[in-house]
Coordinates of N, CA and C in Angstrom, one line a residue:
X14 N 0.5 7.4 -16.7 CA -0.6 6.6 -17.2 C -0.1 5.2 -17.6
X15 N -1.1 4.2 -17.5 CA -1.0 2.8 -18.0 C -0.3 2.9 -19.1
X16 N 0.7 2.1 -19.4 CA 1.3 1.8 -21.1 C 1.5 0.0 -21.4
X17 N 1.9 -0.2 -22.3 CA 2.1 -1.3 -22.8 C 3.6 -2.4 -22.2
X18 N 3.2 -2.0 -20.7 CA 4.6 -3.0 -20.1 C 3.8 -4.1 -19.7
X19 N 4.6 -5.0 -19.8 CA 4.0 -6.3 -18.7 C 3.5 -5.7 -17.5
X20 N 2.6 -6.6 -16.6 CA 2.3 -6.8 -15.7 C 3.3 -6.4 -14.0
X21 N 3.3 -5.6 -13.9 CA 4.2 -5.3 -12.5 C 3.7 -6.5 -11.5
X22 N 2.2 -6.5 -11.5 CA 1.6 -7.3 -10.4 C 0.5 -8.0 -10.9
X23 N 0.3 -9.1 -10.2 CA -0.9 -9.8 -10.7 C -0.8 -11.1 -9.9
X24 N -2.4 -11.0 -10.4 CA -3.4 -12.6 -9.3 C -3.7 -13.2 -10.4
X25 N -3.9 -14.3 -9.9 CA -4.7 -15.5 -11.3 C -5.0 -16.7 -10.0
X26 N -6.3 -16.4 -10.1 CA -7.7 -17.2 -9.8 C -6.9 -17.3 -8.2
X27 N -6.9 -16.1 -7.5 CA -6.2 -16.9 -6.5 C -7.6 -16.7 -5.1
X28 N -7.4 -17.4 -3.8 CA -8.1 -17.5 -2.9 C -7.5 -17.5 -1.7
X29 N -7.9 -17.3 -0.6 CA -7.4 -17.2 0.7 C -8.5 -17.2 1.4
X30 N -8.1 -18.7 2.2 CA -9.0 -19.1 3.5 C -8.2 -19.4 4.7
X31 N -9.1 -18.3 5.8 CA -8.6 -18.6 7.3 C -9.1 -20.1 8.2
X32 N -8.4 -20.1 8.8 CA -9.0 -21.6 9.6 C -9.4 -22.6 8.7
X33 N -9.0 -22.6 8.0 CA -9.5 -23.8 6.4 C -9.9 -25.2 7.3
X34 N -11.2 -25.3 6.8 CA -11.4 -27.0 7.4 C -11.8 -27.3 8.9
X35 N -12.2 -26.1 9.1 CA -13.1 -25.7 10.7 C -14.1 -25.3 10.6
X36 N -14.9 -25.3 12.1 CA -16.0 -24.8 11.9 C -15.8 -23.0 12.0
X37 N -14.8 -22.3 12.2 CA -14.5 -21.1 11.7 C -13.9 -20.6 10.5
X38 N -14.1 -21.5 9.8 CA -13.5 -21.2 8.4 C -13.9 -19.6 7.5
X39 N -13.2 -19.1 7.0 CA -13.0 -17.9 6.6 C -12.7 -18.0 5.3
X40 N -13.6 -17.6 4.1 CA -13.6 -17.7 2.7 C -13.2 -16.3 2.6
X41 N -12.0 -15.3 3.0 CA -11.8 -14.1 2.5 C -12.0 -13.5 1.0
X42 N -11.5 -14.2 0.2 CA -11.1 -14.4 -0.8 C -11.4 -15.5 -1.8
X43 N -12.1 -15.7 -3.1 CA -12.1 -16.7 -3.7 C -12.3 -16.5 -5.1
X44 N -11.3 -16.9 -5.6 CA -10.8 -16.8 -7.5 C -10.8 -15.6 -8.0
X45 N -10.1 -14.8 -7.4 CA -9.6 -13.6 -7.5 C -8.6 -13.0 -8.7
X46 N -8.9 -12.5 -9.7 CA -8.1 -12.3 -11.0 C -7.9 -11.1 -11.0
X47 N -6.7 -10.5 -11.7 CA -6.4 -8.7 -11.7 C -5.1 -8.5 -11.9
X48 N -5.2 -7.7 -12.6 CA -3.6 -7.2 -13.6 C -3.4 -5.9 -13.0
X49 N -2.2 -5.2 -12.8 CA -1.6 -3.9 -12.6 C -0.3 -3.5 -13.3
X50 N -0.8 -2.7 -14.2 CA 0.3 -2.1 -15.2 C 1.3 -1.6 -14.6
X51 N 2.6 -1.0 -14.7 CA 3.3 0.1 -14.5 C 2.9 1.2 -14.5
X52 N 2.3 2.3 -13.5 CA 1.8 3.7 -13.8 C -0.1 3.4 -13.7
X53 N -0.5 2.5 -13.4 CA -2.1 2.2 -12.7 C -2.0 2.9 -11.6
X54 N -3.3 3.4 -11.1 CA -3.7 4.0 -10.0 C -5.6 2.8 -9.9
X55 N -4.8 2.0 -9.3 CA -6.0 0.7 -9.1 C -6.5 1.0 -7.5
X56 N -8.0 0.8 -7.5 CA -8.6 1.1 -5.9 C -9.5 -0.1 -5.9
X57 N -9.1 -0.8 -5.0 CA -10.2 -2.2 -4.4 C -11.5 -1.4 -3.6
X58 N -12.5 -1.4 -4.4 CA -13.6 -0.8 -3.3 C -14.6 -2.2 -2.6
X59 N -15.1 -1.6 -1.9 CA -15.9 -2.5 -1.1 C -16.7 -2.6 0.3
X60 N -17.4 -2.9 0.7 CA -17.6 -3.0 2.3 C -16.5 -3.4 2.7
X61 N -16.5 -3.0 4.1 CA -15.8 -3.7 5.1 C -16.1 -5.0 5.3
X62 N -14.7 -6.1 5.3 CA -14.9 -7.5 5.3 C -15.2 -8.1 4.3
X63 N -15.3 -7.2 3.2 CA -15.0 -7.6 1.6 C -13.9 -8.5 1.3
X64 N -12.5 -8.3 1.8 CA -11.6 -8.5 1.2 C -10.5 -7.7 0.9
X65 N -11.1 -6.7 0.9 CA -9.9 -5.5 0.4 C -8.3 -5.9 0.8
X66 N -8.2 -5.7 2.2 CA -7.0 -5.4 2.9 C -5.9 -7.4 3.2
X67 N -7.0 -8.1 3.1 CA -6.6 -9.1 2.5 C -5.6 -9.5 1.3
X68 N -6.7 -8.9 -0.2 CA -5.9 -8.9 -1.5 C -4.7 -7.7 -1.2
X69 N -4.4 -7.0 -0.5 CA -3.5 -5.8 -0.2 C -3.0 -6.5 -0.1
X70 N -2.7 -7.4 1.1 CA -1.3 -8.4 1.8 C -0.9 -9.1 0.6
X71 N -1.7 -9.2 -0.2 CA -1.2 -10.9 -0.5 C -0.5 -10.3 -1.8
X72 N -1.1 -9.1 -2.6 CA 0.1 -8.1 -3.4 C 1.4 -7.3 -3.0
X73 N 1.4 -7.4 -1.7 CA 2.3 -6.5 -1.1 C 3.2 -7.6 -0.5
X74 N 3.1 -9.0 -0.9 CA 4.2 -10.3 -0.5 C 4.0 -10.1 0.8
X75 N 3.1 -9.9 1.9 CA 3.1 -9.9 3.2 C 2.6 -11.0 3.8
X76 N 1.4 -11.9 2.4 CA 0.8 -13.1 2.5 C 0.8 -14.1 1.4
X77 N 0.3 -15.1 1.8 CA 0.5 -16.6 0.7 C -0.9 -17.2 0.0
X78 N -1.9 -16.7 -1.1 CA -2.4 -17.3 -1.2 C -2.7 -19.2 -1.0
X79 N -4.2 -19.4 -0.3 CA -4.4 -20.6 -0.2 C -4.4 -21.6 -1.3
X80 N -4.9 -20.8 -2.1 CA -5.1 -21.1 -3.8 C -4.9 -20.1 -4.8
X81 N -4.4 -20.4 -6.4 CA -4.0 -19.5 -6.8 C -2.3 -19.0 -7.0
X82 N -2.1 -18.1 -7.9 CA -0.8 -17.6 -8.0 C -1.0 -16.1 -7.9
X83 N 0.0 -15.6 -7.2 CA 0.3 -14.1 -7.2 C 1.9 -13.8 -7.8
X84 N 1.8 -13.2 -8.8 CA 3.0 -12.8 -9.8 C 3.6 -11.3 -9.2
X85 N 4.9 -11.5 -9.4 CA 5.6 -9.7 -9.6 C 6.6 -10.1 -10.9
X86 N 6.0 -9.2 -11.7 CA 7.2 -9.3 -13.0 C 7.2 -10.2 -13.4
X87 N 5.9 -11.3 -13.2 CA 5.8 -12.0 -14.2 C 6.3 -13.1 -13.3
X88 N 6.4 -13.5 -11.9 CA 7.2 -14.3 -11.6 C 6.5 -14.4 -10.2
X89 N 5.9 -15.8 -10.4 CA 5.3 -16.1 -9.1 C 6.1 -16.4 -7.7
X90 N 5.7 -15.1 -6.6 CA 6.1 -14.9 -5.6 C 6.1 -16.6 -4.6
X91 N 4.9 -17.5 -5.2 CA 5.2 -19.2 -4.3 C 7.0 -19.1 -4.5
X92 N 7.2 -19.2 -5.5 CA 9.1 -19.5 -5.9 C 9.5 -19.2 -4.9
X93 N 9.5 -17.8 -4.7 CA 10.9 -17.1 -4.0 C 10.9 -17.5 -2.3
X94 N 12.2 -17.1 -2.2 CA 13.2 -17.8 -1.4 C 12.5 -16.7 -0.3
X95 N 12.8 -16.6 1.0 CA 12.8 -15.6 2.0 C 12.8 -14.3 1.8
X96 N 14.5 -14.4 1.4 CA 15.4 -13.0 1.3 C 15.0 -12.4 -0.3
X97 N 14.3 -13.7 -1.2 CA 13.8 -12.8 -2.0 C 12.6 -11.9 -2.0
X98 N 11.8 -12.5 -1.1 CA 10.8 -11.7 -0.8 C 10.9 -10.7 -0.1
X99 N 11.6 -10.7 0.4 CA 12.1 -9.2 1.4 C 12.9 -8.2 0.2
X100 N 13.3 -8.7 -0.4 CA 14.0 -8.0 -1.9 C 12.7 -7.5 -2.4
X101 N 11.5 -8.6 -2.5 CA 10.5 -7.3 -3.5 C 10.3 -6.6 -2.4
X102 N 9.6 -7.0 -1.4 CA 8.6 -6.1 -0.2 C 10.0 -4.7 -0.4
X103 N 10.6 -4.2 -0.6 CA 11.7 -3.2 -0.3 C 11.3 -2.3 -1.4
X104 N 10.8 -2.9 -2.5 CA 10.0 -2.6 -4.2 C 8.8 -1.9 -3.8
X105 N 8.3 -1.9 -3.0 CA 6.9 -1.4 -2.3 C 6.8 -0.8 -1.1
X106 N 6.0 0.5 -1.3 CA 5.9 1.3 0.1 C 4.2 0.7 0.5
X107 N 4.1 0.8 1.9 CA 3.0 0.0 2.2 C 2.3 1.2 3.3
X108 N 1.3 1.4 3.1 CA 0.7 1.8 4.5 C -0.3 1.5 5.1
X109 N -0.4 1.2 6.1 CA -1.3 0.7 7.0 C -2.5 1.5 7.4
X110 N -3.7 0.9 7.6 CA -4.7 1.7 7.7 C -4.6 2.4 9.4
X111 N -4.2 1.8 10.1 CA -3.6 2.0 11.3 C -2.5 2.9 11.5
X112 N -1.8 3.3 10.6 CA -0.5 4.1 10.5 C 0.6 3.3 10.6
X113 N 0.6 2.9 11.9 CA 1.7 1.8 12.3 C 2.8 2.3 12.4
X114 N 2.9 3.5 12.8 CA 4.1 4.6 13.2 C 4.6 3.8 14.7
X115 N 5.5 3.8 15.3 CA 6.6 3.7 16.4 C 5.9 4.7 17.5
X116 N 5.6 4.1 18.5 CA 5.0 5.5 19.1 C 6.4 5.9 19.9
X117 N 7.4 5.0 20.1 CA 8.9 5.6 21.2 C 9.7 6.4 20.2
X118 N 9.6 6.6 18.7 CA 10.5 7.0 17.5 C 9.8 8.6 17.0
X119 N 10.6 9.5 17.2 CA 10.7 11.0 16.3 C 9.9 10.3 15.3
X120 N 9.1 11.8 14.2 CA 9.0 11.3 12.9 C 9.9 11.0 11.9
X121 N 11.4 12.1 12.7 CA 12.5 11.5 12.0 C 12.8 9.9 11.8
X122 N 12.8 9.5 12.8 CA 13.1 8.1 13.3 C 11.9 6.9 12.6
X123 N 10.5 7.7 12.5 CA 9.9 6.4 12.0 C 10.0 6.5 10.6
X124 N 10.1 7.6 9.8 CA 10.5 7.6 8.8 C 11.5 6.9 7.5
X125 N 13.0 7.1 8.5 CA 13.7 6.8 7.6 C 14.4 5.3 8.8
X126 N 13.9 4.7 9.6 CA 14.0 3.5 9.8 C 14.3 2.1 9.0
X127 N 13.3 2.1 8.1 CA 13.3 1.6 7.2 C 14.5 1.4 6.1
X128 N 15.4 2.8 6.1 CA 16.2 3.4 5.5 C 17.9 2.6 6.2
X129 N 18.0 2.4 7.2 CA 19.2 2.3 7.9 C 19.6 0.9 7.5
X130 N 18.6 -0.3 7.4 CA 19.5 -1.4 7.2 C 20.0 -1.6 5.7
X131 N 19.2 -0.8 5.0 CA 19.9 -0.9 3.0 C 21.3 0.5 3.3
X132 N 21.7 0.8 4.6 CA 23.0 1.5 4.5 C 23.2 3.0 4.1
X133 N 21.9 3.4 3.9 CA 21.6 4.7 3.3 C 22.5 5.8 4.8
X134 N 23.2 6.9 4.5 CA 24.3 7.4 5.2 C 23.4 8.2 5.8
X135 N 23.8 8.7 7.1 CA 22.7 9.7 7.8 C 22.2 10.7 7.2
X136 N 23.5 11.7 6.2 CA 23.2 12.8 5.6 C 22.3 12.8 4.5
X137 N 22.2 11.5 4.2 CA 21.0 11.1 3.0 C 19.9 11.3 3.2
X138 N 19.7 10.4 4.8 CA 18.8 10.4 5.1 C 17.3 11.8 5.5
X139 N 18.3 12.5 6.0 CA 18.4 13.4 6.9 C 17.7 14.6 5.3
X140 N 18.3 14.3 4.6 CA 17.9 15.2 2.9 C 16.7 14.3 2.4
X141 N 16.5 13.2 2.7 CA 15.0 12.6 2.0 C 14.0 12.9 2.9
X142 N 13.9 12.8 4.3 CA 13.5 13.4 5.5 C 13.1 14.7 5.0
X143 N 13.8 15.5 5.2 CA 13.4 17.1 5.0 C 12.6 16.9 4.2
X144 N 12.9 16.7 2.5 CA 12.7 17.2 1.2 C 10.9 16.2 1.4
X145 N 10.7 15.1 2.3 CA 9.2 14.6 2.2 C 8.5 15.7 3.1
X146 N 9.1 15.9 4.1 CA 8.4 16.5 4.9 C 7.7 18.1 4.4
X147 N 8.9 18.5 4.1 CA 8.7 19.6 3.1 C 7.5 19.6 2.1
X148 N 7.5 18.6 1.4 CA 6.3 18.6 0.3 C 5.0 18.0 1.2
X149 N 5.0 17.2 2.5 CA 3.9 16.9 3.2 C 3.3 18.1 4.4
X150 N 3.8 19.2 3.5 CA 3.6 20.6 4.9 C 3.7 20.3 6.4
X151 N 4.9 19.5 6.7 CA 5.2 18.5 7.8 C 6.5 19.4 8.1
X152 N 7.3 20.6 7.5 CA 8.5 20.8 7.8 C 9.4 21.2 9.6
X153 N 7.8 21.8 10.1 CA 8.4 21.7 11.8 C 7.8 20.6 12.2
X154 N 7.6 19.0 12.2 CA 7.2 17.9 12.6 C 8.4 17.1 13.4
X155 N 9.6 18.3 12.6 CA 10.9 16.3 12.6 C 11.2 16.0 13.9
X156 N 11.1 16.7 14.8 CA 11.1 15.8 15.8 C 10.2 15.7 16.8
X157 N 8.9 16.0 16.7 CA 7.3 15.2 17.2 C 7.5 13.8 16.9
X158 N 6.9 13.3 18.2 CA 6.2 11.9 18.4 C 5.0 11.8 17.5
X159 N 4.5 10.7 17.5 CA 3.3 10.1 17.2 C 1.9 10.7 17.5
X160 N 2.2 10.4 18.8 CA 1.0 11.1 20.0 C 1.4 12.2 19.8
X161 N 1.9 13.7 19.1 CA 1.9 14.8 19.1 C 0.9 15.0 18.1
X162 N 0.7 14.5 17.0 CA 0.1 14.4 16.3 C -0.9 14.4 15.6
X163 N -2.0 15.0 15.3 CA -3.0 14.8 15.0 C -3.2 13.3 13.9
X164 N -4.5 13.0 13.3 CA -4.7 11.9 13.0 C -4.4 11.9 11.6
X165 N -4.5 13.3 10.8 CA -4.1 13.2 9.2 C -2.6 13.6 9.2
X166 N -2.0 14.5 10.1 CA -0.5 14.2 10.0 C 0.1 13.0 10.5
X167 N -0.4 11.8 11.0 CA 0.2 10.8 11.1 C 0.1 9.9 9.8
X168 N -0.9 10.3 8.9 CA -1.3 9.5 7.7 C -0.1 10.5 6.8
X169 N 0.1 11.2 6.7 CA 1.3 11.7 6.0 C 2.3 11.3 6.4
X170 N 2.8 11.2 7.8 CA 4.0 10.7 7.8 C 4.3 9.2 7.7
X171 N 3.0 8.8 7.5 CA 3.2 6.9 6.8 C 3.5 6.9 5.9
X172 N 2.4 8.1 5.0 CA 2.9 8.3 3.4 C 4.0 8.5 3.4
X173 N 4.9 9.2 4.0 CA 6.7 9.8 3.9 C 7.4 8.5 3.8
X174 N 7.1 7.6 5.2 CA 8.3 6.6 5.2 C 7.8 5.4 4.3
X175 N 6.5 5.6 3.9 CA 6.5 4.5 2.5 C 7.2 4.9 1.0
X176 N 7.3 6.3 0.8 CA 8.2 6.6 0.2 C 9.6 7.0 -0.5
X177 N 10.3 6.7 1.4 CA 11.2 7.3 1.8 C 12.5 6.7 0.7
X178 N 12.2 4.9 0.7 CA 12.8 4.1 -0.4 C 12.4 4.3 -1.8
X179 N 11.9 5.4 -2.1 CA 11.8 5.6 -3.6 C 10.9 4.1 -3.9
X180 N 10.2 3.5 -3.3 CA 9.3 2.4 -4.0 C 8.6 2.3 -5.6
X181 N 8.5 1.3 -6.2 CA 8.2 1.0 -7.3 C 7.0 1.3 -7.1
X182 N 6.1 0.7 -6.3 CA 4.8 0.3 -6.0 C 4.5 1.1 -4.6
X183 N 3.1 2.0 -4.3 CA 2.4 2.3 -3.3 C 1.3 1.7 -3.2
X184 N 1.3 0.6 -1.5 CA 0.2 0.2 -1.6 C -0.8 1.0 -0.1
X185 N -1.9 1.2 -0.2 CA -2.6 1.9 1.0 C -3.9 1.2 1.0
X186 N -4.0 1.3 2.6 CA -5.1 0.7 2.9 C -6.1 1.4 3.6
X187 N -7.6 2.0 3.3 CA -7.9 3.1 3.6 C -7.2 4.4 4.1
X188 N -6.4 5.0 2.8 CA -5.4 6.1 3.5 C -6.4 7.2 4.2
X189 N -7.3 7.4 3.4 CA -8.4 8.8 4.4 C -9.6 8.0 5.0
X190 N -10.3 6.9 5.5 CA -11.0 6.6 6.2 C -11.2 7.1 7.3
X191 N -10.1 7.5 8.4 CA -10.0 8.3 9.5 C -9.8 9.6 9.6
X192 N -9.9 10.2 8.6 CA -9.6 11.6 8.4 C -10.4 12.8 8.4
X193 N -10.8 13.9 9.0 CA -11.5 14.9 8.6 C -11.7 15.2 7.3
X194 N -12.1 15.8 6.9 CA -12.2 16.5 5.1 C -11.0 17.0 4.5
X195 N -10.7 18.2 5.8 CA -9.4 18.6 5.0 C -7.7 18.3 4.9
X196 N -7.9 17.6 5.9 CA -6.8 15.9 5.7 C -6.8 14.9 4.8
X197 N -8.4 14.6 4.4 CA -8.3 13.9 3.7 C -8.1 14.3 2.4
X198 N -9.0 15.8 2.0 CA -8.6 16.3 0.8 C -6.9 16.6 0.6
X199 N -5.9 16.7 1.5 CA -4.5 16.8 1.3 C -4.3 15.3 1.1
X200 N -4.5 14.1 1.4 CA -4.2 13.0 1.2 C -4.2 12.8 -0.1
X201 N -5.5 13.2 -0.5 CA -6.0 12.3 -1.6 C -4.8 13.1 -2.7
X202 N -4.7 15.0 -2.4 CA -4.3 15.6 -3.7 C -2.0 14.8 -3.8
X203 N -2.1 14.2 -2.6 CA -0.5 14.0 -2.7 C -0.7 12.8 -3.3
X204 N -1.7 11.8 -3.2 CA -1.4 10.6 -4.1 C -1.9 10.6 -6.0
X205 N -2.9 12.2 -5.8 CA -3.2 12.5 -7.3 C -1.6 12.6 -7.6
X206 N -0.7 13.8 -7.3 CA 0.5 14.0 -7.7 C 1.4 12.8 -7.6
X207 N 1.4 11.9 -6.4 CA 2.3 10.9 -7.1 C 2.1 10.1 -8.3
X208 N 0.6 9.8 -8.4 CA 0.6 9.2 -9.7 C 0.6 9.8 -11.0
X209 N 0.5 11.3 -10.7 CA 0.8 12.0 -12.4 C 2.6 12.0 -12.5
X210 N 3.4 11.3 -11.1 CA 4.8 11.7 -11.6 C 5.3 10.3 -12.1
X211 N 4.2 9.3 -12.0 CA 4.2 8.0 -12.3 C 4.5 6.8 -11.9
X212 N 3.9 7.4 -10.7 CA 4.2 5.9 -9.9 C 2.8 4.7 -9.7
X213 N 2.9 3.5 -9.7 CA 2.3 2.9 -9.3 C 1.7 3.2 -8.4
X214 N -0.1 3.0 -7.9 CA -0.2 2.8 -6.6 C -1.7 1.9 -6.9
X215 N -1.7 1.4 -5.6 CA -2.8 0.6 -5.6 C -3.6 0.8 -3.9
X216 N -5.1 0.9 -4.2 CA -5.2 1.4 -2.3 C -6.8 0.7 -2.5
X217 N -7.0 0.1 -1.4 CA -8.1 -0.3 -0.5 C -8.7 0.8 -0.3
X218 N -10.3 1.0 -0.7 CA -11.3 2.2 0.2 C -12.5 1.9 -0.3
X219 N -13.6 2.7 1.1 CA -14.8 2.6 0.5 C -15.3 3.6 0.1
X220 N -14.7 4.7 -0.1 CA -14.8 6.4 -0.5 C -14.9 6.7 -1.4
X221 N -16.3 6.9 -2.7 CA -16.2 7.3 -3.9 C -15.0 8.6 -3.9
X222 N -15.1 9.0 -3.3 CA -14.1 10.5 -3.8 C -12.6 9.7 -3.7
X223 N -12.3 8.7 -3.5 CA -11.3 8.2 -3.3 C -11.1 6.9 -4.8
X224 N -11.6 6.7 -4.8 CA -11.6 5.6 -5.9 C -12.1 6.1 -7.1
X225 N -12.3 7.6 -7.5 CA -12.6 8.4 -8.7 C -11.3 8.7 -9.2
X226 N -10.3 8.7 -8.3 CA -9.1 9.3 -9.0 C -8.1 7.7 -9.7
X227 N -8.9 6.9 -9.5 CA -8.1 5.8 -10.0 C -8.6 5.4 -11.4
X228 N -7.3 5.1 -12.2 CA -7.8 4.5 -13.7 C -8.2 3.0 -13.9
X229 N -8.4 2.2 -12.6 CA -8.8 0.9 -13.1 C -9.5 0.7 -11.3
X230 N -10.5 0.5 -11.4 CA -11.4 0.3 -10.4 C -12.2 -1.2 -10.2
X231 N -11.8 -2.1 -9.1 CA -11.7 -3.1 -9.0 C -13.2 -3.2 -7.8
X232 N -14.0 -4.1 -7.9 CA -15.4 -4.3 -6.9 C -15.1 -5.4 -6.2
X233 N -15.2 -5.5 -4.5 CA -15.1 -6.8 -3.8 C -16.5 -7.0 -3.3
X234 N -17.0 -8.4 -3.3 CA -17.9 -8.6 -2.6 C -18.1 -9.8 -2.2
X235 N -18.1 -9.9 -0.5 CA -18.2 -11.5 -0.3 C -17.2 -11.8 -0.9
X236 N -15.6 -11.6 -1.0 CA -14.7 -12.4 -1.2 C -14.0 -12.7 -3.3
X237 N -15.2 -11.9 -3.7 CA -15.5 -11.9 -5.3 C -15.0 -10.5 -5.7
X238 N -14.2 -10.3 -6.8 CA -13.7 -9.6 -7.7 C -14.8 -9.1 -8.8
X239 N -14.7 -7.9 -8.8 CA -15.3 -8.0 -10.4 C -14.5 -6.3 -11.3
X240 N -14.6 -6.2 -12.3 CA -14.0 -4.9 -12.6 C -14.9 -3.9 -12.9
X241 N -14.5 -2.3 -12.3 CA -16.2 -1.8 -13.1 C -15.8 -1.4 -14.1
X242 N -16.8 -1.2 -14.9 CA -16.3 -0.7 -16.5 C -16.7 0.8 -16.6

């Protein structure tokens, strides 16, 4: 549950425009404010072309507000250097609404990829592997492709290798939008459990049943923020 830490993440009045100063200009985003505790389960709801997956990037250091500051720990990400940013992005598991699995890589392989250039030893690996797979009823998957796959075991095995680095922060971008019911009902109950074991997460959806399980629920519209109460 939320407690009394500073800020893990946060925006202040920030905005993001595409093609700025064209006749395609793109107001995604504009003065966008929002705090995320240590231990929040925060859901951006919205239509599609809200914004959602926008504010995603730009918390998950993958983008640069046009205007505005975006903080981690209190410390605005404009500062940092390259390799610092790649230092937080390593702080955060991300997943794509797309999956964004490897289609030439085992699930072993897309999993713990991520895993090989911080040095982690095969046998490590190979034990965080199992032990996700195991809890994602994925245990005979490890060496299926992508394309073997149906569409909610691929959404688990994103979930795996976003957490494969023990992340501070889970961010997801429509994790069950593509999903049947009872995929998505398994989705939804593994990210209840990660956040009762206290982890951060933050996810993009437009799925009341999806944004019920979050303690701070954020509204986009046309680019605009509001909080619901």
């Amino acid at each position: 549950m939320p407690d009394d830490s500073p800020a893990i993440l946060e925006t202040r009045n920030v905005s993001r425009t595409f093609r700025e100063g064209t006749a395609q200009e793109v107001r995604a985003l504009q003065d966008v404010s929002l705090t995320i505790i240590p231990g929040d389960f925060a859901a951006l709801t919205g239509p599609s072309g809200c914004g959602k997956t926008t504010l995603l990037g730009l918390l998950a250091a993958l983008d640069r507000p046009s205007r505005g500051q975006v903080l981690f720990q209190g410390r605005e990400l404009s500062g940092f250097s390259d390799a610092a940013l790649a230092r937080t992005r390593r702080r955060m598991g991300i997943v794509f609404q797309d999956f964004s699995l490897i289609p030439s890589l085992t699930v072993w392989g897309n999993i713990t990829y991520p895993l090989i250039p911080r040095g982690v030893p095969r046998a490590a690996r190979l034990a965080t592997v199992q032990a996700l797979l195991a809890r994602f009823s994925l245990a005979d998957k490890l060496l299926a492709r992508p394309g073997e796959l149906s569409g909610g075991e691929q959404q688990r095995v994103a979930l795996a290798r976003a957490l494969a680095a023990e992340p501070e922060i889970l961010l997801a971008d429509e994790p069950t939008s593509n999903l049947d019911p009872d995929a998505s009902a398994l989705v939804l109950e593994i990210l209840r459990q990660l956040h009762a074991e206290g982890r951060t997460i933050i996810l993009a959806t437009h799925q009341p049943s999806v944004a019920a399980l979050a303690t701070q629920v954020f509204e986009l519209e046309r680019g605009r923020l509001r909080k619901r109460v």
